Every structure is written in C-alpha cells, then in structure tokens.
Coordinates of C-alpha atoms and ligand atoms in Angstrom, one line a residue:
M1 CA -10.3 -15.6 30.7
D2 CA -12.5 -18.5 31.9
G3 CA -15.6 -19.3 29.6
L4 CA -18.9 -18.8 30.9
M5 CA -20.3 -22.2 30.5
Q6 CA -21.8 -24.5 33.2
N7 CA -19.0 -26.4 34.9
V8 CA -21.0 -29.7 35.2
P9 CA -18.7 -32.6 36.3
L10 CA -18.7 -35.4 33.7
T11 CA -19.6 -38.5 36.2
V12 CA -21.1 -41.6 34.8
D13 CA -24.2 -41.6 37.1
R14 CA -25.5 -38.7 34.8
I15 CA -25.5 -41.4 31.9
I16 CA -28.0 -43.8 33.7
D17 CA -29.8 -40.8 35.0
H18 CA -30.3 -39.7 31.6
A19 CA -31.2 -43.2 30.2
A20 CA -33.9 -43.5 33.0
A21 CA -35.4 -40.0 32.5
W22 CA -35.6 -40.1 28.6
H23 CA -35.4 -43.8 27.7
G24 CA -37.2 -45.3 30.8
A25 CA -39.2 -48.0 29.3
R26 CA -36.2 -49.2 26.8
E27 CA -35.7 -52.8 27.5
I28 CA -32.7 -54.5 29.2
V29 CA -32.9 -58.1 28.6
S30 CA -30.9 -60.7 30.7
R31 CA -30.2 -64.4 30.2
D32 CA -28.7 -66.4 33.0
A33 CA -26.5 -69.5 32.9
E34 CA -29.7 -71.8 32.8
G35 CA -30.8 -70.1 29.7
R36 CA -33.8 -68.1 31.5
V37 CA -34.4 -64.7 30.0
S38 CA -35.7 -61.9 32.2
R39 CA -36.6 -58.3 31.3
S40 CA -35.9 -54.9 32.9
T41 CA -35.8 -51.4 31.6
Y42 CA -33.4 -48.4 32.0
A43 CA -35.7 -47.1 34.8
G44 CA -35.8 -50.3 36.5
V45 CA -32.0 -50.9 36.5
H46 CA -31.8 -46.9 37.6
A47 CA -33.9 -47.7 40.6
D48 CA -32.0 -50.9 41.5
A49 CA -28.7 -49.1 41.1
K50 CA -29.9 -46.5 43.7
R51 CA -30.9 -49.4 46.0
V52 CA -27.3 -50.9 45.5
S53 CA -25.8 -47.3 46.5
N54 CA -27.9 -47.6 49.8
A55 CA -26.8 -51.1 50.4
L56 CA -23.2 -50.2 49.8
A57 CA -23.6 -47.3 52.2
A58 CA -25.1 -49.5 54.8
E59 CA -22.1 -52.0 54.6
G60 CA -19.9 -48.9 55.4
I61 CA -18.5 -48.5 51.9
K62 CA -17.1 -45.1 51.3
P63 CA -16.1 -43.3 48.1
G64 CA -12.9 -44.7 46.9
D65 CA -13.6 -48.2 48.4
R66 CA -13.3 -51.0 45.8
V67 CA -16.2 -53.1 45.4
A68 CA -15.6 -56.1 43.2
T69 CA -17.9 -58.0 40.8
M70 CA -17.0 -61.3 39.3
A71 CA -19.9 -62.0 36.8
W72 CA -21.2 -62.3 33.1
N73 CA -23.4 -59.8 31.6
G74 CA -26.5 -59.2 33.3
A75 CA -29.0 -56.5 34.6
R76 CA -28.0 -57.1 38.1
H77 CA -24.5 -56.7 37.3
L78 CA -25.5 -53.2 35.5
A79 CA -27.3 -52.1 38.5
A80 CA -24.3 -53.0 40.9
W81 CA -21.9 -51.3 38.3
Y82 CA -23.9 -47.8 38.4
G83 CA -24.8 -48.2 42.1
A84 CA -21.0 -48.3 43.1
A85 CA -19.9 -45.6 40.8
G86 CA -22.8 -43.2 41.4
M87 CA -21.9 -43.2 45.2
G88 CA -18.1 -42.8 44.5
A89 CA -17.0 -46.3 45.0
V90 CA -14.8 -48.0 42.7
L91 CA -16.3 -50.9 40.7
H92 CA -13.6 -53.4 40.1
T93 CA -14.4 -56.2 37.7
L94 CA -12.8 -59.5 38.3
N95 CA -12.5 -62.0 35.3
P96 CA -13.9 -65.2 36.4
R97 CA -11.9 -67.1 33.7
L98 CA -8.4 -66.2 35.2
F99 CA -6.6 -68.8 37.4
L100 CA -7.6 -68.8 40.9
E101 CA -4.0 -67.5 42.0
Q102 CA -4.3 -64.6 39.4
I103 CA -7.9 -63.5 40.9
A104 CA -6.4 -63.8 44.2
Y105 CA -3.6 -61.8 43.4
I106 CA -5.6 -59.3 41.8
A107 CA -8.3 -58.9 44.5
N108 CA -5.6 -58.7 47.2
H109 CA -3.9 -56.0 45.2
A110 CA -7.1 -54.0 44.7
G111 CA -8.0 -54.5 48.4
D112 CA -11.6 -55.3 47.4
R113 CA -14.0 -55.1 50.3
L114 CA -17.1 -56.7 48.9
L115 CA -17.5 -59.3 46.2
L116 CA -20.8 -59.6 44.2
A117 CA -20.6 -62.6 42.1
D118 CA -22.4 -64.7 39.5
P119 CA -24.1 -67.8 41.2
A120 CA -22.2 -70.0 38.4
T121 CA -18.9 -68.8 40.0
A122 CA -19.9 -70.1 43.5
E123 CA -17.0 -72.8 43.7
L124 CA -14.6 -70.4 42.7
V125 CA -15.7 -68.0 45.4
E126 CA -15.5 -70.7 47.9
Q127 CA -11.8 -71.3 47.1
L128 CA -11.0 -67.7 46.7
L129 CA -12.3 -66.2 49.9
P130 CA -9.7 -67.7 52.3
Q131 CA -7.0 -66.1 50.0
V132 CA -8.5 -62.7 50.2
P133 CA -9.0 -61.5 53.7
S134 CA -10.1 -58.0 52.6
I135 CA -13.3 -59.1 51.4
E136 CA -15.9 -58.7 54.0
K137 CA -19.0 -59.9 52.5
V138 CA -20.1 -62.0 49.3
I139 CA -23.4 -61.2 47.6
F140 CA -24.6 -63.5 44.5
F141 CA -26.4 -61.9 41.5
C142 CA -29.6 -63.8 42.1
G143 CA -32.7 -64.2 44.1
A144 CA -33.2 -66.0 47.4
A145 CA -34.4 -69.2 45.4
S146 CA -31.2 -69.6 43.3
L147 CA -28.7 -69.0 46.1
P148 CA -26.1 -71.6 45.2
Q149 CA -25.2 -74.1 47.8
T150 CA -21.7 -73.2 49.3
S151 CA -20.0 -73.0 52.5
V152 CA -19.7 -69.4 52.0
A153 CA -22.0 -67.0 54.2
A154 CA -23.4 -65.3 51.2
I155 CA -26.8 -63.2 50.6
A156 CA -28.9 -63.0 47.5
F157 CA -28.5 -59.8 45.6
D158 CA -32.3 -59.4 45.5
D159 CA -32.6 -59.7 49.2
W160 CA -29.6 -57.5 49.8
I161 CA -31.2 -54.6 48.0
A162 CA -34.8 -55.4 48.7
G163 CA -35.5 -53.0 51.6
Q164 CA -33.4 -50.2 50.3
P165 CA -35.0 -47.0 49.1
A166 CA -34.7 -46.1 45.4
E167 CA -33.4 -42.8 46.2
H168 CA -29.8 -41.7 46.7
A169 CA -27.9 -38.6 46.0
W170 CA -25.4 -39.5 43.5
G171 CA -22.3 -37.5 42.4
G172 CA -21.1 -34.5 44.2
F173 CA -17.5 -35.4 43.5
D174 CA -14.7 -34.4 41.1
E175 CA -15.2 -35.8 37.5
N176 CA -11.6 -37.0 38.1
A177 CA -12.5 -39.4 40.9
A178 CA -11.8 -43.2 40.3
C179 CA -14.8 -45.0 38.9
G180 CA -13.7 -48.4 37.8
L181 CA -10.8 -50.6 38.0
C182 CA -9.7 -53.5 35.5
Y183 CA -6.8 -55.5 35.6
T184 CA -4.7 -56.3 32.4
S185 CA -4.6 -60.1 32.0
G186 CA -1.0 -60.1 32.6
T187 CA 0.3 -61.6 29.4
T188 CA 3.5 -59.9 30.5
G189 CA 4.5 -59.9 34.2
N190 CA 1.9 -59.5 36.9
P191 CA -1.7 -58.2 36.3
K192 CA -1.8 -54.5 36.4
G193 CA -4.8 -52.4 37.3
V194 CA -6.1 -49.7 35.1
L195 CA -8.0 -47.1 37.2
Y196 CA -10.6 -45.4 35.1
S197 CA -11.9 -41.9 36.2
H198 CA -15.5 -40.8 35.7
R199 CA -14.2 -38.4 33.3
S200 CA -12.4 -40.8 31.3
N201 CA -15.5 -43.1 31.1
Y202 CA -17.7 -40.3 30.1
I203 CA -15.6 -38.9 27.4
H204 CA -15.0 -42.5 26.1
A205 CA -18.6 -43.2 25.8
L206 CA -19.0 -39.8 23.8
M207 CA -16.0 -40.7 21.6
T208 CA -17.3 -44.2 20.7
L209 CA -20.7 -43.0 19.8
Q210 CA -19.5 -41.2 16.7
R211 CA -20.8 -42.4 13.5
D212 CA -17.4 -43.3 12.5
A213 CA -16.8 -45.4 15.6
L214 CA -19.4 -47.8 17.2
A215 CA -22.2 -45.5 16.0
L216 CA -25.0 -46.7 18.4
S217 CA -28.3 -45.0 18.6
A218 CA -31.8 -45.1 20.1
R219 CA -32.9 -47.5 17.3
D220 CA -30.5 -50.1 17.9
T221 CA -30.8 -53.4 19.8
V222 CA -27.4 -54.0 21.2
L223 CA -26.2 -57.5 22.1
L224 CA -23.0 -57.2 24.5
V225 CA -21.2 -60.3 24.0
V226 CA -18.0 -58.7 25.2
P227 CA -18.0 -59.5 29.0
M228 CA -18.4 -56.6 31.3
Y229 CA -15.2 -57.8 33.2
H230 CA -13.3 -57.0 29.9
A231 CA -12.2 -53.3 29.6
N232 CA -15.6 -51.6 30.3
A233 CA -17.1 -54.0 27.7
W234 CA -15.6 -51.8 25.1
G235 CA -17.5 -48.7 26.6
V236 CA -21.0 -50.2 25.7
V237 CA -22.0 -50.2 29.4
Y238 CA -22.0 -46.5 29.0
S239 CA -22.7 -45.8 25.4
A240 CA -25.9 -48.0 25.1
P241 CA -27.6 -46.3 28.0
A242 CA -26.2 -43.0 26.7
V243 CA -28.3 -43.2 23.6
G244 CA -31.1 -45.4 24.9
A245 CA -30.3 -48.6 22.7
K246 CA -32.2 -51.7 23.9
L247 CA -29.5 -53.8 25.6
V248 CA -29.3 -57.6 25.5
L249 CA -27.1 -59.2 28.0
P250 CA -26.2 -62.9 27.3
G251 CA -24.8 -64.1 30.6
Q252 CA -22.3 -66.9 30.3
R253 CA -23.5 -68.9 27.3
M254 CA -21.2 -67.7 24.2
D255 CA -21.7 -70.8 21.8
G256 CA -22.9 -70.3 18.4
E257 CA -26.6 -71.6 18.9
S258 CA -27.2 -69.6 22.1
I259 CA -25.9 -66.3 20.5
Y260 CA -27.8 -66.9 17.4
N261 CA -31.0 -67.5 19.1
L262 CA -30.7 -64.3 21.2
I263 CA -30.1 -62.2 18.1
E264 CA -33.2 -63.6 16.3
E265 CA -35.4 -63.5 19.4
E266 CA -34.5 -60.0 20.6
G267 CA -34.3 -58.5 17.0
V268 CA -30.4 -57.6 17.6
T269 CA -29.0 -55.0 15.1
Y270 CA -25.4 -54.6 16.5
S271 CA -23.2 -56.5 18.4
A272 CA -19.6 -56.4 19.8
A273 CA -17.1 -59.5 20.4
V274 CA -13.7 -61.0 19.8
P275 CA -13.2 -63.0 16.6
T276 CA -13.6 -66.4 18.3
V277 CA -17.1 -65.9 19.2
W278 CA -17.9 -64.7 15.9
Q279 CA -16.3 -67.8 14.4
M280 CA -18.4 -70.2 16.5
L281 CA -21.6 -68.2 15.5
L282 CA -20.7 -68.5 11.7
Q283 CA -19.9 -72.3 12.2
Y284 CA -23.2 -72.7 13.8
M285 CA -25.2 -70.9 11.1
Q286 CA -23.3 -72.6 8.2
E287 CA -23.9 -76.0 9.6
N288 CA -27.6 -75.3 10.2
G289 CA -28.4 -73.1 7.4
K290 CA -29.7 -70.2 9.4
R291 CA -30.0 -66.6 8.2
F292 CA -30.0 -63.2 10.2
T293 CA -33.2 -61.2 10.0
T294 CA -32.2 -58.1 11.9
L295 CA -28.5 -57.9 12.4
E296 CA -26.8 -55.1 10.6
R297 CA -23.3 -54.6 11.8
V298 CA -20.8 -56.0 14.2
T299 CA -17.6 -54.7 15.8
I300 CA -14.7 -57.0 16.2
G301 CA -11.7 -56.3 18.2
G302 CA -9.4 -57.8 20.9
S303 CA -7.5 -59.4 18.3
A304 CA -6.8 -59.1 14.7
C305 CA -10.0 -60.1 12.5
P306 CA -9.3 -62.6 9.9
E307 CA -10.5 -61.9 6.4
S308 CA -12.5 -64.9 6.2
I309 CA -15.0 -63.8 9.0
I310 CA -15.3 -60.2 7.4
R311 CA -16.2 -61.9 4.1
T312 CA -18.6 -64.4 5.3
F313 CA -20.4 -61.9 7.3
R314 CA -20.6 -59.5 4.3
D315 CA -20.9 -61.8 1.4
D316 CA -23.2 -64.5 3.1
Y317 CA -25.2 -62.8 5.5
G318 CA -25.1 -59.0 4.5
V319 CA -23.7 -57.8 7.9
D320 CA -21.0 -55.1 8.1
V321 CA -18.0 -55.9 10.0
I322 CA -16.1 -53.2 11.6
Q323 CA -12.8 -53.8 13.3
G324 CA -11.7 -51.8 16.3
W325 CA -8.3 -51.8 18.2
G326 CA -7.8 -51.0 21.7
M327 CA -6.6 -52.3 25.0
T328 CA -7.5 -52.2 28.8
E329 CA -5.3 -49.1 29.2
T330 CA -7.0 -47.1 26.3
S331 CA -10.7 -47.6 27.9
P332 CA -10.5 -49.4 25.4
L333 CA -11.4 -47.9 22.0
G334 CA -8.6 -46.2 20.2
T335 CA -9.0 -46.7 16.6
V336 CA -11.7 -48.1 14.2
S337 CA -11.7 -49.1 10.8
V338 CA -14.4 -47.3 9.0
P339 CA -13.7 -45.9 5.5
N340 CA -12.8 -42.1 5.0
A341 CA -13.8 -40.2 1.9
S342 CA -11.1 -41.6 -0.3
V343 CA -11.2 -45.3 1.0
A344 CA -15.1 -45.1 0.4
A345 CA -14.4 -44.2 -3.1
K346 CA -12.3 -47.3 -3.8
S347 CA -13.4 -50.8 -5.2
D348 CA -14.8 -53.4 -2.8
A349 CA -11.5 -55.4 -3.4
E350 CA -9.3 -52.4 -2.5
Q351 CA -11.6 -51.5 0.4
M352 CA -10.9 -55.0 2.1
A353 CA -7.2 -54.1 2.6
Y354 CA -8.4 -51.2 5.1
K355 CA -11.0 -53.4 6.7
L356 CA -8.1 -55.5 7.7
K357 CA -6.3 -52.7 9.2
Q358 CA -7.0 -51.7 12.8
G359 CA -8.2 -48.2 11.5
R360 CA -8.4 -44.5 12.2
L361 CA -7.6 -42.7 15.4
L362 CA -10.8 -41.4 17.3
C363 CA -10.9 -37.6 18.1
G364 CA -9.2 -36.5 21.4
L365 CA -6.4 -39.2 20.9
E366 CA -2.8 -38.8 19.4
M367 CA -0.7 -41.7 18.2
K368 CA 2.8 -41.9 16.9
L369 CA 5.3 -44.7 16.0
V370 CA 8.8 -44.9 17.6
D371 CA 11.9 -47.0 17.3
D372 CA 13.5 -48.6 20.2
A373 CA 15.3 -45.5 21.0
G374 CA 12.2 -43.5 21.0
N375 CA 12.7 -41.7 17.7
R376 CA 9.6 -41.1 15.6
L377 CA 9.1 -43.0 12.5
P378 CA 7.3 -42.3 9.1
H379 CA 3.6 -42.8 8.6
D380 CA 4.3 -44.7 5.3
G381 CA 2.3 -47.8 5.8
R382 CA 5.6 -49.8 5.6
T383 CA 7.7 -48.9 8.5
P384 CA 6.8 -50.8 11.7
G385 CA 7.3 -49.2 15.1
R386 CA 6.0 -49.1 18.6
L387 CA 2.6 -47.7 18.8
M388 CA 2.4 -44.9 21.4
V389 CA -0.9 -43.1 22.5
K390 CA -2.0 -40.1 24.3
G391 CA -5.4 -38.7 25.5
P392 CA -7.8 -38.3 28.1
T393 CA -9.0 -41.8 27.9
I394 CA -5.4 -43.4 28.1
A395 CA -3.9 -44.6 31.4
A396 CA -1.3 -42.2 33.0
A397 CA -0.1 -45.1 35.5
Y398 CA -1.2 -48.3 36.9
F399 CA -2.9 -48.7 40.4
G400 CA -0.6 -48.8 43.2
G401 CA 2.2 -47.4 41.1
E402 CA 3.1 -50.9 39.5
G403 CA 5.2 -50.7 36.4
G404 CA 6.5 -47.3 37.5
D405 CA 6.5 -44.5 35.1
V406 CA 4.6 -45.7 32.0
L407 CA 4.8 -42.5 30.0
D408 CA 7.5 -41.1 27.6
A409 CA 8.9 -37.7 27.9
E410 CA 5.9 -36.3 25.6
G411 CA 3.4 -38.1 27.7
F412 CA 2.6 -41.0 25.4
F413 CA 1.8 -44.5 26.6
D414 CA 3.7 -47.4 25.3
T415 CA 1.0 -49.9 23.9
G416 CA 3.2 -52.7 23.5
D417 CA 2.1 -53.2 20.0
V418 CA 4.0 -52.9 16.8
S419 CA 2.3 -51.4 14.0
T420 CA 2.3 -49.2 10.9
I421 CA 0.4 -46.1 10.0
D422 CA -0.4 -45.5 6.4
G423 CA -0.8 -42.1 4.6
E424 CA -4.5 -42.2 5.0
G425 CA -4.1 -42.5 8.8
Y426 CA -4.8 -46.2 9.1
M427 CA -3.2 -47.9 11.8
Q428 CA -2.4 -51.6 11.3
I429 CA -1.1 -53.8 14.2
T430 CA 1.9 -56.0 12.9
D431 CA 2.4 -57.6 16.1
R432 CA 2.6 -57.4 20.0
A433 CA 6.1 -56.3 20.6
K434 CA 6.8 -59.5 22.5
D435 CA 5.4 -61.7 19.6
V436 CA 7.2 -60.3 16.9
V437 CA 9.5 -63.0 15.2
K438 CA 12.9 -61.4 15.0
S439 CA 14.8 -63.4 12.0
G440 CA 18.0 -62.0 10.7
G441 CA 17.5 -58.7 12.2
E442 CA 14.2 -58.2 10.4
W443 CA 10.7 -58.3 11.9
I444 CA 8.1 -61.1 10.9
S445 CA 4.4 -60.4 11.8
S446 CA 3.0 -63.4 13.4
I447 CA -0.5 -61.9 13.0
E448 CA -0.2 -61.4 9.2
I449 CA 0.8 -65.3 8.7
E450 CA -2.0 -66.4 11.1
N451 CA -4.7 -64.4 9.3
I452 CA -3.5 -65.8 5.9
A453 CA -3.5 -69.4 7.2
M454 CA -6.8 -68.9 8.6
G455 CA -8.1 -68.4 5.1
H456 CA -7.3 -71.9 4.3
D457 CA -10.5 -74.0 4.2
A458 CA -9.6 -76.7 6.5
V459 CA -7.9 -74.3 9.1
A460 CA -10.2 -73.3 12.3
N461 CA -7.5 -71.5 14.2
A462 CA -3.7 -70.7 13.6
A463 CA -0.8 -69.3 15.7
V464 CA 2.6 -68.4 14.7
V465 CA 5.4 -68.3 17.3
G466 CA 9.1 -67.8 16.9
V467 CA 11.4 -70.4 17.9
A468 CA 15.3 -70.1 18.4
H469 CA 17.5 -70.6 15.5
P470 CA 21.3 -70.5 15.5
K471 CA 21.8 -68.7 12.3
W472 CA 18.5 -66.6 12.1
D473 CA 18.0 -66.0 16.0
E474 CA 14.5 -66.7 15.5
R475 CA 12.3 -68.4 12.9
P476 CA 8.5 -68.7 12.7
I477 CA 6.6 -72.0 13.2
L478 CA 2.9 -72.3 12.5
L479 CA 0.4 -74.4 14.6
C480 CA -2.8 -75.2 12.9
Q481 CA -6.1 -76.4 14.4
L482 CA -8.1 -78.1 11.7
K483 CA -12.0 -77.8 11.5
P484 CA -13.8 -80.8 12.6
G485 CA -13.7 -83.5 9.9
A486 CA -11.3 -81.4 7.8
S487 CA -7.9 -82.7 6.7
A488 CA -4.7 -80.7 5.4
S489 CA -1.0 -81.5 5.6
A490 CA 2.0 -79.3 6.2
D491 CA 2.7 -79.2 2.4
D492 CA -0.9 -78.2 1.8
L493 CA -0.4 -75.3 4.3
R494 CA 3.0 -74.3 2.6
A495 CA 1.7 -74.2 -0.8
Y496 CA -1.1 -72.0 0.4
L497 CA 1.1 -69.5 2.0
D498 CA 3.5 -69.5 -1.1
G499 CA 3.0 -66.2 -2.7
R500 CA 0.8 -64.8 -0.1
I501 CA 3.6 -64.1 2.1
A502 CA 7.4 -63.0 1.6
K503 CA 9.4 -66.2 1.0
W504 CA 11.5 -65.6 4.1
W505 CA 8.4 -65.6 6.2
M506 CA 7.7 -69.0 5.2
P507 CA 7.1 -70.9 8.5
D508 CA 10.0 -73.6 8.9
D509 CA 7.5 -76.0 10.5
V510 CA 3.9 -76.6 10.5
L511 CA 2.4 -78.4 13.5
F512 CA -1.1 -79.5 13.7
V513 CA -2.6 -79.4 17.2
G514 CA -6.0 -80.5 18.7
E515 CA -6.8 -77.0 20.0
I516 CA -4.8 -73.8 19.9
P517 CA -4.8 -72.5 23.5
L518 CA -6.8 -69.3 24.3
G519 CA -6.5 -67.1 27.2
P520 CA -9.3 -65.9 29.3
T521 CA -10.3 -63.2 27.0
G522 CA -10.5 -65.4 23.9
K523 CA -7.1 -64.6 22.4
I524 CA -4.2 -67.0 21.4
D525 CA -2.4 -67.7 24.4
K526 CA 1.2 -67.5 23.1
K527 CA 2.7 -67.7 26.4
A528 CA 1.2 -71.3 26.6
I529 CA 2.2 -72.2 23.4
R530 CA 5.8 -71.3 24.1
A531 CA 5.8 -73.2 27.3
G532 CA 4.5 -76.2 25.2
L533 CA 7.2 -75.9 22.8
E534 CA 10.0 -76.0 25.3
G535 CA 12.6 -78.4 24.1
Y536 CA 11.2 -78.3 20.4
K537 CA 13.7 -78.5 17.7
L538 CA 13.4 -77.5 14.1
P539 CA 13.2 -80.2 11.8
F540 CA 15.9 -78.9 9.3
E541 CA 18.5 -76.3 9.0
V542 CA 17.2 -73.4 6.9
T543 CA 18.8 -71.1 4.4
R544 CA 17.1 -67.8 3.2
Ligands
ADP1 P1 -4.0 -58.0 27.6 O1 -4.3 -59.0 26.4 O2 -2.6 -57.5 27.5 O3 -4.3 -58.2 28.8 P2 -6.1 -56.2 26.4 O4 -7.2 -57.4 26.7 O5 -6.4 -54.9 26.9 O6 -4.6 -56.6 27.1 O7 -5.7 -56.3 25.0 C1 -4.9 -55.4 24.2 C2 -4.3 -55.9 23.2 O8 -5.0 -56.6 22.2 C3 -3.8 -54.7 22.2 O9 -2.5 -54.3 22.7 C4 -3.6 -55.5 21.0 O10 -2.2 -56.3 20.9 C5 -4.6 -56.6 20.9 N1 -5.7 -56.1 20.1 C6 -6.9 -55.6 20.5 N2 -7.7 -55.0 19.3 C7 -7.1 -55.7 18.2 C8 -7.1 -55.8 16.9 N3 -8.3 -55.3 16.3 N4 -6.4 -56.4 16.2 C9 -5.2 -56.8 16.5 N5 -4.7 -56.9 17.9 C10 -5.7 -56.3 18.7

C-alpha cells in the first residue's frame, strides 16, 4: 500500500526558492580577487539564478547538458550553480588549481558546453580552450568593466544575464536527475567524475543540518572557505540557503590576514575549511596578537586534523573544532566527530582522543570494515580495515562508467581509506589504502605519525611515506617543514616521537624540506613526495 503523502520531488531549486521566499533579505557577501566586497541577498541571487536559466536556454542548453564553472566562491558563481541546476542542466565545477592537462582531460571527459570562469583564471582559460573543442562559449564572472584582456572571445556574466527575465519555470523533472558533476583529483589514476543527483544533494543538505553534524542555523554567519569546486563545498552551498544563514564567500584569497579580516568584518560565527587554511589563520593571529569576537565553531575536514589546531582554537580562542570526514564520492560528509552522551560525560583530556577521530556516521548511511578478501572486521577500535560505505548520498558509479563496477556484492562503496571503528561508533582513519606503510606485514599509519610530529613546536608541516626496504618491505621516513625561523634536528624529532609511537613505527630517517608539496585541495601530495624521493636510499640498515 502506498502512503498518502505528497510526492514532491527533492530538487535543489526548491532550496533557493525557500531561501528567497523566507530569508530573502539575508545577505550574501562576496569578495573578489582584488579584495573588493560586494553584497547581495538570497532574493537577489535567486533572481540572478533565474536569469542564468534563461541565458542558458538562449544558448541552447538542454537538461542533462554540462555547464562548467571554474571559479572561487562568490555570489555570481552561486547564481550560476542554481540557475544551471534549476533548469535541469548539470553544473560541473572545474578546479582551477589543477594542472592544465588535468583540467583539459576533465572538461573533455565531461563534454562541457559552456565555461563560466573567474576573471582571475583568464590566462588558464586561454590555454584551455584550444584543447577542449566542446566548449562553445566563455563567460567571465564579472561586470563589463572588469572583463579580462584575453584573446578569448568572452562575455561578462553581468551582460550575459542583463536582458533576461527573472522568471523561469524550474524543476518538473525527476528527483534522480543529474544535478552536479565533480571530479576526484585523481591521486590514483585518471580523475573520475562523481555525478550528483538532485535527490542526493537535497538529502545530503538535510543530513548535514543535524545538530550533531554541521548544525547551521538562521542565526549563523557562515564563511565558506572550502572552494565551491571541491565536493559541493561540503554541502554548504545547499545547507546555508536551506536555513537562511548569512553567507560570506571569500573569493581567492585564503591567507591568514584576509580570512581573519572577513571573519571580524562580517561577524562570522561558523566556518569550514581544510587544516592548512586554519594553520595559516592561527599563525597570523599568533604573530599579530589578534582575537576573535564572533567565531564560535569551525569544521575541519579533507585531511586529518592535527591536535595542535584543535587545542589552539579551543584553549587560546574559545572556538570549538569539529572534525568531519568525507570524500567527493560521499557528497561529501560521511562522519562527524561530535560527542555522544557517554563521550560527553568524559573529562576534557579523554574527549580529545575522540575529537581526533573522524567521528560518527550520519543517519541514512551504513559503514563497515573489511579485509582484503572482503570479510567483515570487528568494530573494536583496534583492527584496521578498508572502510566501505553505503547510502543515498554515496556514488553508485563514476561518470562515463570509468572505473567499472565500484560497489561490492552488498552495494557498499570502497572509500580507499583504511580505518578503525570503536565500540562508541567512532570511525578513525589510519591511512589511505595506498599510503599505508607496510612494514614486516604490519600496517603503520602515516597519518598518526604526521599528527604527532606536527605537535612539535618547530614543525609547520610533516609527511610520512614508506620507502622500500630489503628486509621489512617498507619503512617509514618523516619529512618535516619547519616554521619560519625555527630549528630542530633529526634527533630532536626522534626524541619527540619516542614514547609517543610504537618503537617499530619510528621513522628510519628524518628529512627537512623547504616545503611539503600540497595538492590542489591543500592535502599533502604524497605522489609528488614519492616522485621526489626516487633513488632515495635509507641511511642505515634497521633492526626491529
Ligand atoms: P581525492 O583526495 O582522492 O581527490 P577527496 O578530495 O574527495 O578525494 O578526498 C577524500 C579523502 O580525503 C578521503 O578518502 C580521506 O582519505 C581524506 N579525508 C577527508 N576528510 C578527512 C579527515 N577528517 N581525516 C583524514 N582524512 C580525511
């Protein structure tokens, strides 16, 4: 028997409709590459999104066609996002920080028809266009006066939508229709496209709005540091309008001073970013004796959050750090590390161990740990296994069938992460499956050693990779980037790690590097490190 409730399709245009109708005057603040701040509202972005839909229709864009953006966070980007999705097109976010060849590969694979780009990417667009014949037109996110000087025949976004009516009939399609496309950065093999549906994005927004997840509310002012080209910007592109939070979009500038100024000038209460951004912000604040007056909490994800960041935010600035785990294929949020009742009853010191874990599963999802043969492993907080997830916000396949069948017999997706799950249900990532250091048949967690090394006063960033070893197969070595003006020796680092990690986890070598290479989303680029270490030989023979 069917239920007798209204079968309203969960399409994301309803989210911005809701924001415009009930939070219409709530501000959206954007800052461009030159640092200029402009102000719009949900009603304003909604009207512009309708104009975008009409402009897209005028270009002959049909439902299912891919419309690419290559831009940082701003109100025009948001209008393009909803304008494309609302009329049934697929909004494809390109990451301008990737190499030209990667962007060209991705845009060709996606078959993008239009490119809406940040003016700051003009040079990149010039190089890209000859390589992507499917792109018919380029629109720069600016007014006519700011149109960049390029050889590309391009139009300014403001002119492109200017004559268009602010009315367009949105929706009318199935909630399972494609809505957005985002490629994983391809740390393994070619980039692969994750094709979000309206339904998956809508459900993800609701899931992340729980008090035990991102907990956004109408009273929040949200600084969205996570770039919109990175996995739906952790869903905030949907969840902030859904609750009518004020939205602050920082553009390209991610340095500590710029982020700090925006937080203070706009009264930001909540923000989300990868650890490297927070590290730059904290360093700026410490060097300049700054304080926060409005910031209450931040979500950190994308890579493991070092304890030092959580402590500094909490002890020095009274800001709560919440760690989240997810990936492009999981929309992205999967787990969030907020205390359950029994963890909340523990001492501050005991709670820290849980804050460092990646957290508890959001309702709607399932997770399990398996060994290499696919057998389930216990949730005892000790046994690491491959983390598998399932649910309506998890990818079922990649765009174009890339990578083949990606689900196991029970319909679970292999995250490529290795983790433990404890008796309280907290998941803890111990490594990427491909980054685990396999020494003498045992697994050494590179992430755990990195986190501990980063607790050393002199260390700005640390990376652990496995290098081939004749006896143990692989041994870990530690690369350290020191803070400006700081000094430390390899022996200092070894002494610091001694007692904090198992003896056989002790890195066989400590190398000091000017800079730890970071990938386009701010994560440590282990592929680049391994390439840089080609020909490297361990300094001595080890015994356990
Ligand atoms: P990729 O880096 O493969 O392009 P994503 O950008 O989607 O893909 O990153 C997802 C990966 O980032 C996860 O599989 C996990 O390894 C890592 N990750 C995300 N959040 C965390 C976290 N809080 N702690 C540790 N690792 C994380």
